[in-house]
Each structure stands twice: as C-alpha cells, then as structure tokens.
CSV table of C-alpha atoms in Angstrom, one decimal:
chain,number,residue,atom,x,y,z
N,11,MET,CA,54.4,13.8,-50.9
N,12,ARG,CA,50.4,14.1,-51.3
N,13,ASP,CA,48.7,16.8,-49.1
N,14,LEU,CA,47.4,15.4,-46.2
N,15,LEU,CA,43.9,17.2,-46.2
N,16,TYR,CA,40.4,16.0,-45.2
N,17,PRO,CA,39.8,13.0,-47.6
N,18,TRP,CA,36.6,14.7,-48.9
N,19,ALA,CA,38.8,17.5,-50.0
N,20,TRP,CA,41.6,15.6,-51.7
N,21,ASN,CA,42.0,16.3,-55.5
N,22,THR,CA,44.7,15.7,-57.6
N,23,ILE,CA,47.1,18.9,-58.1
N,24,ALA,CA,50.1,19.2,-60.8
N,25,LEU,CA,53.5,20.7,-60.2
N,26,ASN,CA,53.8,24.6,-60.5
N,27,LYS,CA,55.0,25.8,-63.8
N,28,MET,CA,58.1,27.9,-62.7
N,29,SER,CA,59.4,31.2,-63.7
N,30,THR,CA,62.6,31.6,-65.6
N,31,PRO,CA,65.5,33.6,-64.0
N,32,GLN,CA,64.9,35.9,-66.8
N,33,GLU,CA,61.2,36.8,-66.2
N,34,ILE,CA,61.7,37.3,-62.7
N,35,SER,CA,64.5,39.6,-63.3
N,36,ASN,CA,61.8,41.4,-65.6
N,37,ILE,CA,59.4,41.6,-63.3
N,38,THR,CA,61.4,42.9,-60.7
N,39,ALA,CA,62.8,45.5,-63.0
N,40,GLN,CA,59.3,46.6,-63.8
N,41,GLN,CA,57.8,46.5,-60.4
N,42,ALA,CA,61.2,48.9,-59.1
N,43,SER,CA,60.3,51.3,-62.1
N,44,ARG,CA,57.1,51.6,-60.4
N,45,GLY,CA,58.7,52.3,-57.1
N,46,HIS,CA,57.7,49.1,-55.5
N,47,THR,CA,60.6,47.4,-53.4
N,48,GLU,CA,58.5,44.0,-52.4
N,49,PRO,CA,59.5,41.6,-55.2
N,50,ARG,CA,63.0,42.1,-54.3
N,51,ARG,CA,62.4,41.3,-50.5
N,52,PHE,CA,60.9,38.0,-52.1
N,53,THR,CA,62.9,37.3,-55.2
N,54,GLY,CA,64.2,34.1,-53.5
N,55,ILE,CA,60.7,32.7,-53.0
N,56,MET,CA,59.6,33.6,-56.4
N,57,ARG,CA,62.7,31.7,-58.2
N,58,LEU,CA,61.7,28.7,-55.9
N,59,TYR,CA,58.0,28.6,-55.9
N,60,GLY,CA,56.9,30.4,-59.3
N,61,ASP,CA,55.3,33.7,-59.9
N,62,ARG,CA,52.0,31.9,-59.7
N,63,ALA,CA,52.6,30.8,-56.3
N,64,VAL,CA,54.1,34.2,-55.1
N,65,GLN,CA,50.9,35.5,-56.3
N,66,ARG,CA,48.8,33.1,-54.2
N,67,LEU,CA,50.9,33.6,-51.3
N,68,THR,CA,50.3,37.2,-51.5
N,69,GLN,CA,46.6,36.9,-51.2
N,70,ALA,CA,46.6,34.0,-48.7
N,71,ARG,CA,45.2,34.1,-45.2
N,72,VAL,CA,46.8,32.0,-42.8
N,73,LEU,CA,45.8,31.8,-39.1
N,74,VAL,CA,48.0,30.7,-36.7
N,75,ALA,CA,47.0,29.7,-33.5
N,76,GLY,CA,49.4,30.0,-30.4
N,77,VAL,CA,52.0,32.5,-30.9
N,78,GLY,CA,54.8,30.6,-28.7
N,79,GLY,CA,57.5,28.0,-28.9
N,80,VAL,CA,56.3,26.6,-32.2
N,81,GLY,CA,54.0,29.2,-33.8
N,82,SER,CA,56.4,32.0,-33.2
N,83,TRP,CA,58.6,30.6,-35.6
N,84,THR,CA,55.7,29.4,-37.8
N,85,VAL,CA,54.8,33.0,-38.2
N,86,GLU,CA,58.1,34.3,-38.7
N,87,ALA,CA,58.9,31.8,-41.6
N,88,LEU,CA,55.3,32.9,-43.4
N,89,ALA,CA,56.1,36.5,-42.9
N,90,ARG,CA,59.6,36.0,-44.9
N,91,SER,CA,57.7,34.3,-47.1
N,92,GLY,CA,55.3,36.7,-48.5
N,93,VAL,CA,52.1,35.4,-47.1
N,94,GLY,CA,49.9,38.4,-47.2
N,95,THR,CA,47.7,38.4,-44.4
N,96,LEU,CA,48.5,36.6,-41.1
N,97,ILE,CA,46.0,36.4,-38.3
N,98,LEU,CA,47.6,35.7,-34.9
N,99,VAL,CA,45.5,34.2,-31.9
N,100,ASP,CA,47.1,34.2,-28.4
N,101,LEU,CA,46.2,35.7,-25.1
N,102,ASP,CA,49.8,35.1,-23.5
N,103,HIS,CA,52.4,37.6,-22.9
N,104,VAL,CA,56.3,37.3,-23.0
N,105,THR,CA,58.0,35.7,-19.9
N,106,GLU,CA,61.5,35.5,-19.4
N,107,SER,CA,61.3,31.6,-19.3
N,108,ASN,CA,60.3,31.9,-22.8
N,109,ILE,CA,63.5,33.5,-24.0
N,110,ASN,CA,65.2,30.2,-24.6
N,111,ARG,CA,63.1,29.1,-27.4
N,112,GLN,CA,60.4,31.6,-28.7
N,113,ILE,CA,61.6,34.0,-31.8
N,114,HIS,CA,59.9,37.0,-30.0
N,115,ALA,CA,61.2,36.6,-26.6
N,116,LEU,CA,63.9,38.7,-25.5
N,117,ASP,CA,64.6,41.1,-22.6
N,118,SER,CA,63.1,44.1,-23.9
N,119,THR,CA,59.7,42.2,-24.8
N,120,VAL,CA,59.2,40.7,-21.5
N,121,GLY,CA,55.6,41.3,-20.3
N,122,ALA,CA,54.4,42.2,-23.8
N,123,ALA,CA,51.5,40.5,-25.3
N,124,LYS,CA,52.9,37.8,-27.9
N,125,VAL,CA,50.6,39.0,-30.4
N,126,GLN,CA,51.6,42.4,-30.3
N,127,VAL,CA,55.3,41.6,-30.5
N,128,MET,CA,55.1,39.1,-33.1
N,129,ALA,CA,53.0,41.4,-35.2
N,130,LYS,CA,55.6,44.1,-34.8
N,131,ARG,CA,58.4,41.8,-36.2
N,132,ALA,CA,56.2,40.8,-39.2
N,133,ARG,CA,55.6,44.3,-40.4
N,134,GLU,CA,59.2,44.9,-39.9
N,135,ILE,CA,60.0,42.0,-42.4
N,136,ASN,CA,57.2,43.0,-44.9
N,137,PRO,CA,55.9,46.2,-44.6
N,138,GLU,CA,52.8,45.3,-46.9
N,139,ILE,CA,51.8,42.0,-44.6
N,140,GLN,CA,48.4,42.6,-43.4
N,141,ILE,CA,47.9,41.3,-39.6
N,142,SER,CA,44.9,40.7,-37.6
N,143,ILE,CA,45.5,40.4,-33.8
N,144,ILE,CA,43.3,38.4,-31.4
N,145,GLU,CA,44.3,38.7,-28.2
N,146,ASP,CA,42.3,35.6,-27.0
N,147,PHE,CA,42.8,31.9,-26.4
N,148,ILE,CA,41.2,29.6,-29.2
N,149,THR,CA,38.6,27.2,-27.7
N,150,GLU,CA,35.8,24.6,-28.4
N,151,GLU,CA,33.4,27.6,-28.3
N,152,ASN,CA,34.8,30.3,-30.2
N,153,ALA,CA,36.8,28.3,-32.8
N,154,SER,CA,34.4,28.1,-35.5
N,155,GLN,CA,34.1,32.1,-35.3
N,156,LEU,CA,37.9,32.9,-35.1
N,157,ILE,CA,38.9,30.5,-38.1
N,158,GLN,CA,36.4,32.5,-40.4
N,159,GLY,CA,38.0,33.9,-43.7
N,160,ALA,CA,41.0,31.8,-43.3
N,161,ASP,CA,42.7,29.6,-46.0
N,162,VAL,CA,44.8,27.9,-43.7
N,163,VAL,CA,45.0,27.0,-40.0
N,164,VAL,CA,47.9,26.4,-38.1
N,165,ASP,CA,47.4,24.7,-34.7
N,166,ALA,CA,50.3,25.4,-32.1
N,167,VAL,CA,48.6,25.6,-28.9
N,168,ASP,CA,49.2,23.2,-25.9
N,169,HIS,CA,45.7,22.3,-24.6
N,170,VAL,CA,43.7,19.2,-26.1
N,171,LEU,CA,39.9,20.8,-26.1
N,172,ALA,CA,41.6,24.1,-28.1
N,173,LYS,CA,42.5,21.2,-30.9
N,174,VAL,CA,39.5,19.5,-30.6
N,175,GLY,CA,37.7,22.9,-31.3
N,176,MET,CA,39.8,23.8,-34.1
N,177,VAL,CA,39.7,20.2,-36.0
N,178,VAL,CA,35.9,20.4,-35.6
N,179,ALA,CA,35.3,23.8,-36.9
N,180,CYS,CA,37.8,23.5,-40.2
N,181,ARG,CA,36.2,19.9,-40.9
N,182,GLU,CA,32.8,21.7,-41.2
N,183,ALA,CA,34.1,24.7,-42.9
N,184,GLY,CA,36.4,22.7,-45.1
N,185,ILE,CA,39.6,24.6,-44.4
N,186,PRO,CA,42.9,23.0,-44.4
N,187,LEU,CA,44.5,22.6,-40.9
N,188,ILE,CA,47.8,21.7,-39.8
N,189,LEU,CA,48.3,20.4,-36.2
N,190,SER,CA,51.5,20.5,-33.6
N,191,GLY,CA,52.4,18.1,-31.3
N,192,ALA,CA,54.2,18.2,-28.1
N,193,ALA,CA,57.7,20.0,-27.9
N,194,GLY,CA,58.4,19.6,-24.1
N,195,GLY,CA,61.0,17.0,-23.2
N,196,LYS,CA,62.5,16.9,-26.8
N,197,LYS,CA,65.9,17.6,-27.7
N,198,ASP,CA,66.6,15.8,-31.2
N,199,PRO,CA,65.3,17.9,-34.0
N,200,GLY,CA,66.0,14.9,-36.2
N,201,CYS,CA,63.1,13.3,-34.8
N,202,VAL,CA,60.8,15.8,-36.2
N,203,ARG,CA,58.2,14.2,-38.2
N,204,LEU,CA,55.3,15.3,-40.6
N,205,ASP,CA,52.6,12.7,-40.7
N,206,ASP,CA,48.8,12.0,-40.4
N,207,VAL,CA,47.8,12.7,-37.1
N,208,ALA,CA,46.2,9.0,-36.6
N,209,LYS,CA,49.9,7.8,-37.1
N,210,THR,CA,52.1,9.9,-34.7
N,211,GLU,CA,54.1,8.3,-32.2
N,212,HIS,CA,55.5,9.1,-28.4
N,213,ASP,CA,53.2,12.2,-28.5
N,214,ALA,CA,50.9,12.3,-25.3
N,215,LEU,CA,49.3,15.5,-26.6
N,216,LEU,CA,48.5,13.9,-30.2
N,217,ALA,CA,47.2,10.5,-28.3
N,218,LYS,CA,44.8,12.7,-26.0
N,219,LEU,CA,43.5,14.5,-29.4
N,220,ARG,CA,42.9,11.4,-31.0
N,221,LYS,CA,41.0,10.0,-28.2
N,222,ARG,CA,38.5,12.5,-28.1
N,223,LEU,CA,38.0,12.7,-31.8
N,224,ARG,CA,37.4,9.1,-31.8
N,225,ALA,CA,35.0,9.2,-29.0
N,226,SER,CA,32.8,12.3,-29.8
N,227,HIS,CA,33.3,13.4,-33.1
N,228,GLY,CA,33.2,10.4,-35.3
N,229,PHE,CA,36.8,9.8,-36.7
N,230,PRO,CA,37.7,6.2,-37.4
N,231,LYS,CA,38.2,4.1,-34.2
N,232,ASP,CA,40.3,1.9,-36.5
N,233,LEU,CA,43.9,2.5,-35.9
N,234,LYS,CA,45.1,1.7,-39.2
N,235,VAL,CA,42.6,4.3,-40.9
N,236,PRO,CA,43.9,7.9,-41.4
N,237,PHE,CA,42.1,10.9,-40.0
N,238,GLY,CA,43.2,13.1,-43.1
N,239,ILE,CA,44.9,16.0,-40.9
N,240,PRO,CA,48.2,16.6,-41.1
N,241,ALA,CA,50.7,17.0,-38.1
N,242,VAL,CA,54.0,17.9,-37.0
N,243,TYR,CA,55.6,16.2,-33.9
N,244,CYS,CA,58.9,14.9,-32.7
N,245,GLN,CA,58.8,11.3,-32.7
N,246,GLU,CA,61.5,11.0,-29.8
N,247,SER,CA,60.3,10.3,-26.0
N,248,ALA,CA,60.0,12.8,-23.8
N,249,LEU,CA,62.7,13.3,-21.4
N,250,LEU,CA,62.0,14.2,-17.7
N,251,PRO,CA,64.1,16.6,-16.0
N,252,SER,CA,66.3,14.7,-13.3
N,253,THR,CA,66.1,17.5,-11.2
N,254,THR,CA,62.3,17.7,-11.0
N,255,VAL,CA,61.1,14.2,-12.0
N,256,SER,CA,58.0,14.4,-9.7
N,257,GLU,CA,57.0,17.8,-10.9
N,258,ALA,CA,57.3,16.6,-14.7
N,259,GLU,CA,55.4,13.5,-13.8
N,260,ASP,CA,52.6,15.7,-12.8
N,261,GLY,CA,52.9,18.4,-15.4
N,262,PRO,CA,51.3,18.3,-18.7
N,263,GLN,CA,53.3,17.3,-21.9
N,264,GLY,CA,52.6,19.9,-24.6
N,265,LEU,CA,54.1,23.0,-26.7
N,266,SER,CA,54.4,24.9,-23.2
N,267,CYS,CA,56.7,22.8,-22.2
N,268,SER,CA,55.6,22.7,-18.4
N,269,GLY,CA,57.5,20.7,-16.1
N,270,TYR,CA,59.6,19.5,-19.1
N,271,GLY,CA,62.9,20.7,-20.6
N,272,SER,CA,62.7,22.7,-23.6
N,273,SER,CA,65.2,23.2,-26.8
N,274,VAL,CA,64.8,26.1,-29.5
N,275,ALA,CA,66.3,23.3,-32.0
N,276,VAL,CA,62.9,21.2,-31.6
N,277,THR,CA,60.4,24.1,-31.3
N,278,ALA,CA,61.9,25.9,-34.1
N,279,THR,CA,62.2,23.0,-36.6
N,280,MET,CA,58.4,22.0,-35.7
N,281,GLY,CA,57.4,25.5,-36.3
N,282,LEU,CA,59.2,25.7,-39.5
N,283,ARG,CA,58.1,22.3,-40.4
N,284,ALA,CA,54.6,23.5,-40.3
N,285,ALA,CA,55.3,26.8,-42.3
N,286,ALA,CA,56.7,24.8,-45.0
N,287,TRP,CA,53.8,22.7,-45.2
N,288,VAL,CA,51.1,25.6,-45.3
N,289,LEU,CA,53.6,27.4,-48.6
N,290,ASN,CA,53.6,24.2,-50.3
N,291,HIS,CA,49.8,23.6,-49.9
N,292,LEU,CA,49.0,27.0,-51.0
N,293,SER,CA,51.6,27.2,-53.9
N,294,ARG,CA,50.3,23.7,-55.5
N,295,SER,CA,46.8,25.2,-55.0
N,296,CYS,CA,47.3,27.3,-57.9
N,297,ALA,CA,49.5,24.9,-60.1
N,298,GLU,CA,48.5,25.1,-63.5
N,299,PRO,CA,47.6,21.4,-65.0
N,300,SER,CA,50.2,19.6,-66.8
C-alpha cells in the first residue's frame, strides 16, 4: 500500500533489499564478539525488515503525543522494534480506570506520570533507547515547537484542537504524521482500519477534525479529495453503555473513552496498527532502488 503522506511529500519507494539469514548471523556474531548484545535483541526485526532498515530505525526519532489506551501500545511496539529515540508527550497520570486498556497501567503504577512509567518500561525493553519526556499536553500553540527534530509524529490524543495543531505543524515542517481516531464505545478489533483521514467513517472525533481543517486551514472541501494524512480508526459504530446512556450522550467520544465503555482489544489494535505504519514508513525510506 502506497504511503499515505502529504501529497507534496509523495515519492516512489522500492522494496527493501533484505539481508540473508547468514548475513544476519555474521553481523550478530561480530557484534557479540565486541561485547554488544543488542543485535540479538532485534534479530527478528532484522530478518523481517533487513539490515538497512534496522539501522534506520535505530537512528529514527519518533514523537508519540498521548501515552494512553492507544499511544502506550504504540510506544511498546516501537521500543520492541529497535526505534532509537522516542519523544513522549503527555501530562496525564495513571489512574485505576486506565488498567483495563493501557499497557503501563498497573496497581503499582497508579498515580505515576504516564510518560515516566512508559519511559521506564521502554528502557527495560531496550537499555540503549533514548527517551525524551515532555510532561505537557500538546496544543495548537505548542505543537510546532514540540515536534521539532522528529522524523515521524504519532497522534494519540483525544482533543480536536490538539490534533489540528499537530496536522498544521507537521504540514508546515514536512514531518509525516499518523492520526488516531476514537476508541470509546468500540469493541470489535476486526473493524480497525487504516485510511486517509478524509475517508474515515463512524468516527466523530475525526469528523470534527476534518470540519475544522476544511473550515480554517485550507484542506479540500470536496468530500472525494483525500487530505494525504493516514488515520487509524475503528469503523464500528460507537456503543452507548446501557446503564448510563444519558451521561454517554453528553460525553465526548474520544481516545479517553469518557462516558463510553472501552476494550483493550480495540485500543491495542489501533496503537499497534499505528506503530506498524511508522515502522513500514521508516524502513521504506531507506530502501535501495530496484
């Protein structure tokens, strides 16, 4: 599938030339002889994506805005895939209600800053990883400053204005961005899709985002014209909780799942799908011409 990026950033990318199993074994043996154990940690990634791609992942700087039900799983996957530098942006703290869907949420971590807990976990996965922690919420005002230096940005926040800020800032800086839709009220991970944000369905959060981008930031008003920005979302219609329908109707449908039920099967699938897009984008960016 062709990368969904801003139209002016599109280019033709060939498939990566993969390393052979013997080459991987030789590299691993050479590194081990010098006292390094990291290659063994990521041998599976090297076999799948190739040596050049692994080098690119090691050099990459990925910013994840929102380290909750979706973003925590994205960070987990990126750390386990050898991404060299992660920039984690969130001001929230772990609460007991997070435990059903957020990978860093445990009885022992309740009350701790999400970025701190996730950073510690990522370092346990890969001691060589570089983590930059920003204990703040991303906004329209600070988005352009926070994304500086990132190679890719992952949106996993539940505020429309924050998403607008990231879209505008990434467009101006030419930084690839992947958006996340709403997770609240969704329970079927088989309905998770990856598509241009202009084409998403049954997602009130992304619909509000599109409306603002079209009205104030020059994005195409023609419903058939793509924005050139990928989005992970769940195509399933949101289910209202039967016991608190009136509260759910008043609450926002977002990644925070406020007023809605939530399922780790959906939030994790969305987060992992976003991580997969990042890994594929980075690995293709270093592919050798055919």
